[in-house]
GROMACS .gro file of C-alpha atoms in nm:
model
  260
    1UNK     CA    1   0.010  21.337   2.300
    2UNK     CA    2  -0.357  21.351   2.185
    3UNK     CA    3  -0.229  21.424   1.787
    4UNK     CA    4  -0.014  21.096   1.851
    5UNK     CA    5  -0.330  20.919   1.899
    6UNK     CA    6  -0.551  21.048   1.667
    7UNK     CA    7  -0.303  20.896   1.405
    8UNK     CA    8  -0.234  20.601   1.574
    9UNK     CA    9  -0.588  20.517   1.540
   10UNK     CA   10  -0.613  20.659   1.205
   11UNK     CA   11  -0.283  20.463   1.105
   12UNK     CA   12  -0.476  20.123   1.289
   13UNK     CA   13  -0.827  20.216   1.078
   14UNK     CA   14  -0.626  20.212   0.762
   15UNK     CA   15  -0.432  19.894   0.816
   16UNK     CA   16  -0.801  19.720   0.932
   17UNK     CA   17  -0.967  19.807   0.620
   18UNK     CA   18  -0.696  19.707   0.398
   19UNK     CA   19  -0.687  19.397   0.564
   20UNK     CA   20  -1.088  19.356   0.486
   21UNK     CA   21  -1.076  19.461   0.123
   22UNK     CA   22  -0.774  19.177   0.050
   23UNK     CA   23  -0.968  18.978   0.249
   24UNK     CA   24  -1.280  19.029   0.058
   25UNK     CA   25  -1.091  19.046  -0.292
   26UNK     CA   26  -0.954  18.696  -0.178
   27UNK     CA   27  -1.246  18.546  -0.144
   28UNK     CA   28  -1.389  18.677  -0.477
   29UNK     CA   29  -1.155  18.554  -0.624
   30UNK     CA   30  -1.203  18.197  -0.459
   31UNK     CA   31  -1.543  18.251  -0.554
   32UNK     CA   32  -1.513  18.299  -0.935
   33UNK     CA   33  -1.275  18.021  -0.956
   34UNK     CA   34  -1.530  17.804  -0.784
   35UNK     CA   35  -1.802  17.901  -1.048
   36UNK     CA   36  -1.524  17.900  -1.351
   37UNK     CA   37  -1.506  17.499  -1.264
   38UNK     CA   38  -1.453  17.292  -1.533
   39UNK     CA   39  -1.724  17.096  -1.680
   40UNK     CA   40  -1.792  16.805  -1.948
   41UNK     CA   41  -2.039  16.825  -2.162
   42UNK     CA   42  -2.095  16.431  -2.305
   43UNK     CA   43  -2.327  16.450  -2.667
   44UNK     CA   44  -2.402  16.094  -2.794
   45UNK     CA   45  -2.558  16.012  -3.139
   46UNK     CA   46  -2.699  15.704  -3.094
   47UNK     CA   47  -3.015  15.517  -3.281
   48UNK     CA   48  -3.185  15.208  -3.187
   49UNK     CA   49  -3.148  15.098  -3.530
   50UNK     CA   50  -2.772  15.072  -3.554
   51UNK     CA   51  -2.590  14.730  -3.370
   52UNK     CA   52  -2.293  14.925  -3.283
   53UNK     CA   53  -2.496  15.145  -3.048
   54UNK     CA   54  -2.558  14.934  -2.731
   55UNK     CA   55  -2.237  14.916  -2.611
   56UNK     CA   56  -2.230  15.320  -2.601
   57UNK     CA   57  -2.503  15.372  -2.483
   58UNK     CA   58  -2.447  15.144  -2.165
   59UNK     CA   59  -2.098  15.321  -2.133
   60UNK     CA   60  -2.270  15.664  -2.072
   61UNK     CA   61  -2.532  15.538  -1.847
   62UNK     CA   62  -2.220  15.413  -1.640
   63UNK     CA   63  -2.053  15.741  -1.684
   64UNK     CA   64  -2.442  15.896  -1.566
   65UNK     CA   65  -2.431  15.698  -1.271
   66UNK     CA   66  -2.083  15.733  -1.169
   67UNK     CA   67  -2.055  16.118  -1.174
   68UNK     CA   68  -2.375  16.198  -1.030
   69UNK     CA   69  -2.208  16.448  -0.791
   70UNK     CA   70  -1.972  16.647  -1.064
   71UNK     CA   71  -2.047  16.875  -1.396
   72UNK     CA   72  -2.072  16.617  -1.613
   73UNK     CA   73  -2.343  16.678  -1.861
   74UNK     CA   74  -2.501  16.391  -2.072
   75UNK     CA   75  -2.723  16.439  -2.376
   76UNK     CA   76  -2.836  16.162  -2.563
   77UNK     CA   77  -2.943  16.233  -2.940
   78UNK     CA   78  -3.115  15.983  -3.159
   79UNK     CA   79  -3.076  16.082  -3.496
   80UNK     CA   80  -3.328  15.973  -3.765
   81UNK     CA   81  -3.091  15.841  -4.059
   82UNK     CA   82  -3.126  15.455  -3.945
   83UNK     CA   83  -3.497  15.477  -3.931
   84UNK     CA   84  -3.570  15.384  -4.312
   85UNK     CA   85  -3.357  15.061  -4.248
   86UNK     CA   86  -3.624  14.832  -4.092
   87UNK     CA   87  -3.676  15.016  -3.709
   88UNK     CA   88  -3.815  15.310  -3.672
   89UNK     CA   89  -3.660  15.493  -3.309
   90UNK     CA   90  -3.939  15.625  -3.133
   91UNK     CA   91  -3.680  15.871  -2.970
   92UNK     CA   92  -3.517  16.058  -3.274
   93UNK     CA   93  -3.573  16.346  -3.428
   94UNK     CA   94  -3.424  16.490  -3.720
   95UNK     CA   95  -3.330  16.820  -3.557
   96UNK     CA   96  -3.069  16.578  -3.404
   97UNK     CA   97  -2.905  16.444  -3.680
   98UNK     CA   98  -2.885  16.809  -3.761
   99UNK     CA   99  -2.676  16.854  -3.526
  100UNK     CA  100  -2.451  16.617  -3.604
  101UNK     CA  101  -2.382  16.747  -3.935
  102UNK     CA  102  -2.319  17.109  -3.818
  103UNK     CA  103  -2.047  16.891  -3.559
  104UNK     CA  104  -1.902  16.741  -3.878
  105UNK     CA  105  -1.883  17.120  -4.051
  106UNK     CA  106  -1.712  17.230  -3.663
  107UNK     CA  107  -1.466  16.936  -3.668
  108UNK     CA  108  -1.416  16.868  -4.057
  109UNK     CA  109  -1.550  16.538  -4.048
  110UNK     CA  110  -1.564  16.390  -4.389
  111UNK     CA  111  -1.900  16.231  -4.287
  112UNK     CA  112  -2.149  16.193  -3.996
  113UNK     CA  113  -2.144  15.806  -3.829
  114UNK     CA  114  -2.338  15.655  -3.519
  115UNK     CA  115  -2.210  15.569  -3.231
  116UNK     CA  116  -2.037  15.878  -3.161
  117UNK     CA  117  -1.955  16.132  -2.947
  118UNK     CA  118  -1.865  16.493  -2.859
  119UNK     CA  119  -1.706  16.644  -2.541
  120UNK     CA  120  -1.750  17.021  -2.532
  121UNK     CA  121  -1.736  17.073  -2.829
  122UNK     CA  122  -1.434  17.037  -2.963
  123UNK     CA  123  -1.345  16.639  -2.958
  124UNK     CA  124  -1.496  16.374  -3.123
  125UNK     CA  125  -1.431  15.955  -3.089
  126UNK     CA  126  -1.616  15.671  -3.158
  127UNK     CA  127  -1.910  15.636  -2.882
  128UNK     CA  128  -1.771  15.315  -2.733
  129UNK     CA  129  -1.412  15.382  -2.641
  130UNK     CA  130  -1.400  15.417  -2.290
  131UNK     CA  131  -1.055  15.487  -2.195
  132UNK     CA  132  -1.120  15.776  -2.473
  133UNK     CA  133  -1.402  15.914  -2.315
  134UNK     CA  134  -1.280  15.887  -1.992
  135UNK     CA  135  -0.993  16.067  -2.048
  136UNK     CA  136  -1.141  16.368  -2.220
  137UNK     CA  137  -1.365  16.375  -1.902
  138UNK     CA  138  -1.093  16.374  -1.685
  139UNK     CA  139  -0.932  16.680  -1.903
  140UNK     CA  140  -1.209  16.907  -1.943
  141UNK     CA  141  -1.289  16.927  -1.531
  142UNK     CA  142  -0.928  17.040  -1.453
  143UNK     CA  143  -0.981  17.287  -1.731
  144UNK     CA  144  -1.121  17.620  -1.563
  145UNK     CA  145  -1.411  17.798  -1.743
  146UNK     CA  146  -1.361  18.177  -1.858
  147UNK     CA  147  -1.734  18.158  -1.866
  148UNK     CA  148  -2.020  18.156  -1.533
  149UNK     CA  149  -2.361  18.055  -1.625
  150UNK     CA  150  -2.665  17.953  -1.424
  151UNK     CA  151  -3.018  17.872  -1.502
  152UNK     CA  152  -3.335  17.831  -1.267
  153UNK     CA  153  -3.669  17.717  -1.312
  154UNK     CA  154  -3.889  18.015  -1.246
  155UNK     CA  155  -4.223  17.829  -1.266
  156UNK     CA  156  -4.396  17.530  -1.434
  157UNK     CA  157  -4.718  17.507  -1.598
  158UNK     CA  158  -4.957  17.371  -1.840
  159UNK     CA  159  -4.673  17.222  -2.059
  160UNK     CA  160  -4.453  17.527  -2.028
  161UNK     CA  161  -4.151  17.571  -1.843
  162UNK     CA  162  -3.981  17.931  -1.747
  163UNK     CA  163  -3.625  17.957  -1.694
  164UNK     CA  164  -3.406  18.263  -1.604
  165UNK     CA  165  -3.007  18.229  -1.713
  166UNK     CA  166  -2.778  18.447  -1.570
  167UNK     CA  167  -2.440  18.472  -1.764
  168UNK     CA  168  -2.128  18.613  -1.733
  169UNK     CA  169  -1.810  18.644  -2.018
  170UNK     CA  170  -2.010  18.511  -2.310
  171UNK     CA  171  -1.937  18.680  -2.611
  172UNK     CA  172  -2.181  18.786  -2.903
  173UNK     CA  173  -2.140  18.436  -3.060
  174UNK     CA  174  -2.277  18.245  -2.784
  175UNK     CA  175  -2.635  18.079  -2.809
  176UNK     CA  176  -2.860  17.913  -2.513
  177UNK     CA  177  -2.888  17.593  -2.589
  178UNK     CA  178  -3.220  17.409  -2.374
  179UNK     CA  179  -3.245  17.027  -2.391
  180UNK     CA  180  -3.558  16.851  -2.186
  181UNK     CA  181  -3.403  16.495  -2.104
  182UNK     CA  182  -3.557  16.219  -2.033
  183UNK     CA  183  -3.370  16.035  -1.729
  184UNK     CA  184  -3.406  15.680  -1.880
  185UNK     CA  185  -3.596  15.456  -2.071
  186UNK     CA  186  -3.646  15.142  -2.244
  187UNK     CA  187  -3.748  14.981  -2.597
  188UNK     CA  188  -3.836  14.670  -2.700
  189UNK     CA  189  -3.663  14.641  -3.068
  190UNK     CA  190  -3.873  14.448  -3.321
  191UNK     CA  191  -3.684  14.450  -3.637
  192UNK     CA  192  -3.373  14.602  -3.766
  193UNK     CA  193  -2.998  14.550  -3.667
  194UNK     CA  194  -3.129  14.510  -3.271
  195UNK     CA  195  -3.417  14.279  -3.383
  196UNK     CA  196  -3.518  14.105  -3.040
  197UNK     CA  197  -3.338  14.273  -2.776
  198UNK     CA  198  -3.436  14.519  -2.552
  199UNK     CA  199  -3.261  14.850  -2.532
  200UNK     CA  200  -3.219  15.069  -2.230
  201UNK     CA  201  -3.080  15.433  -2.214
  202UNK     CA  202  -3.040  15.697  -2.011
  203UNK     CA  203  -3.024  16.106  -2.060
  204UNK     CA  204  -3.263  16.139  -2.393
  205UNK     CA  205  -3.280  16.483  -2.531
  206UNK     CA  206  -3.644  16.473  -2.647
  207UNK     CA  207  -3.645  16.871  -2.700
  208UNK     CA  208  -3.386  17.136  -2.786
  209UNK     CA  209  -3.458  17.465  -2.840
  210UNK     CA  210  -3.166  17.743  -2.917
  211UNK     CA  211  -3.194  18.071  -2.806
  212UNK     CA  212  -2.952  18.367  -2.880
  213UNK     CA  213  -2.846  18.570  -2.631
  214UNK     CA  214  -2.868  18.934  -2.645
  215UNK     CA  215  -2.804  19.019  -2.273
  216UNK     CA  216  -2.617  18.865  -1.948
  217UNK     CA  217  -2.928  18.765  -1.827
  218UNK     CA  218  -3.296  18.719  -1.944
  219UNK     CA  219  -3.596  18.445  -1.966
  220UNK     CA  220  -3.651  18.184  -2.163
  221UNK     CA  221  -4.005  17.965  -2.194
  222UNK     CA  222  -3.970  17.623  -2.286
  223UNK     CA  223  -4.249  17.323  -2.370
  224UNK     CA  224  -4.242  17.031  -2.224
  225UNK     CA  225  -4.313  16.755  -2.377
  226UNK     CA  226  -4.658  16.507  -2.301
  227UNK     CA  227  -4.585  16.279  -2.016
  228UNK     CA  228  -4.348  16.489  -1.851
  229UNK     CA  229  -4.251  16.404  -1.524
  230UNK     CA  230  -4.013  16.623  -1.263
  231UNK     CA  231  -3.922  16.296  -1.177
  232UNK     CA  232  -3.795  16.116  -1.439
  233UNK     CA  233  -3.676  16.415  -1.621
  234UNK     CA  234  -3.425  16.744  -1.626
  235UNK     CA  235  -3.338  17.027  -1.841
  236UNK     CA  236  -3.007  17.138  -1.915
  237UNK     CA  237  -2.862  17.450  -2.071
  238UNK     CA  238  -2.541  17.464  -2.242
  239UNK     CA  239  -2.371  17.759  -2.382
  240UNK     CA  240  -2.217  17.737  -2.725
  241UNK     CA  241  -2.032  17.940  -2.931
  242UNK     CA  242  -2.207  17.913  -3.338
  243UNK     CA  243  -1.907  17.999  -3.548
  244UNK     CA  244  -1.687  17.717  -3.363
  245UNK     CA  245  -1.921  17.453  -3.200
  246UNK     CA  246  -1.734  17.505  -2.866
  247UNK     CA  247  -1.937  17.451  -2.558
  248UNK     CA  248  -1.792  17.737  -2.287
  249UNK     CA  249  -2.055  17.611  -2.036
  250UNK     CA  250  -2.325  17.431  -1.859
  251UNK     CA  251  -2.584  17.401  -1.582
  252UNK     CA  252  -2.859  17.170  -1.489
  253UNK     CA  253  -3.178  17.399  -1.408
  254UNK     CA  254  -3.215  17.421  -1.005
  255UNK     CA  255  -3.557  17.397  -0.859
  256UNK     CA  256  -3.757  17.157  -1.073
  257UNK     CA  257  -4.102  17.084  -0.897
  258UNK     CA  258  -4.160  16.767  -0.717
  259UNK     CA  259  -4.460  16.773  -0.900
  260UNK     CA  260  -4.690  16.878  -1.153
   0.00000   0.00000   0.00000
């Protein structure tokens, strides 16, 4: 009787703990499909000097505000080219119309053009069309990730930010891309196309800075720009592969300071 036992008990033990581990493997699994989410990344070229550019950039802000509690990602870029042509845009740099152009080499654009924009990546439209843009939203959050990224703010201090990124299933083509955005803003236009009207926007990359990663996780110090305020601003790091312009993801940084 008391062998009988023994391995009943034994028998009982075994069953238990392979009951835990599929319970356990379950939920990892749950749990990496919850961080392999899909995500949008929204990139707008936009310029204050261009009359087609309005109407985009109040689409995104209604995007911004609509989708405050899902990975959507916007990052507004004002690109320098219109600035000779009677307005100059106190928010673009030429490091953003650079940008542009290495989206036209990505996508074989014949030619770079403003209002536009790119989701993730890999599509491209006309900044205004809303049904477009809605619609490749929509498509890239049922798409699942094959790539887990998050970044935190470590500490902040006399202009400099430190972040720590943790990745996971990033290959050796993927860079760390860090934009500091400015929430929102607006400009009074004097001359140009916009002569006369005031301009408001929302999500303003004011600094990107690339950084190529060499391991799953690591640091990465950032400036921040004069008149930053935790406030009124964010950073955001997206991950992107540099031989196809793909985005494979995207995080907000947690724990930005109240203050400063």
């Amino acid at each position: 009787m008391r062998p009988f036992k023994i391995l009943g008990i034994a028998a009982l033990i075994t069953v238990a703990a392979f009951g835990l581990s599929a319970f356990i493997k379950s939920n990892h699994s749950k749990k990496m499909k919850a961080d392999n989410k899909g995500f949008a990344v929204i990139e707008l070229f936009t310029s204050e000097g261009c009359s087609s550019c309005p109407p985009a950039d109040a689409l995104v802000a209604r995007v911004e505000k609509e989708s405050k509690d899902q990975p959507v990602y916007i990052l507004a870029y004002h690109v320098d080219y219109w600035n000779s042509l009677g307005w100059k845009d106190a928010f673009s740099n030429p490091d953003y119309s650079k940008r542009q152009s290495a989206y036209a080499h990505y996508l074989h654009l014949p030619q770079i053009y403003t209002p536009q924009i790119v989701v993730n990546g890999k599509t491209e439209f006309v900044g205004s069309e809303e049904g477009t843009l809605r619609n490749a939203i929509k498509t890239s959050l049922q798409k699942e990730s094959p790539v887990q990224f998050s970044l935190n703010i470590a500490s902040v201090s006399k202009g400099q930010a430190e972040l720590k990124y943790v990745t996971a299933g990033t290959d050796k083509n993927t860079a760390l891309l860090v934009a500091v955005v400015q929430k929102n803003a607006q400009s009074k236009v004097e001359r140009g196309e916009n002569a006369g009207h005031t301009l408001s926007h929302v999500q303003i990359v004011r600094k990107l800075q690339s950084v190529s990663l060499k391991e799953n996780s690591g640091t990465v110090n950032v400036s921040l720009p004069n008149g930053f305020d935790p406030k009124e601003w964010e950073i955001v790091g997206i991950l992107q592969n540099t031989s196809s312009g793909a985005i494979t993801g995207a995080a907000r940084a947690e724990g930005m300071p109240a203050t400063i």
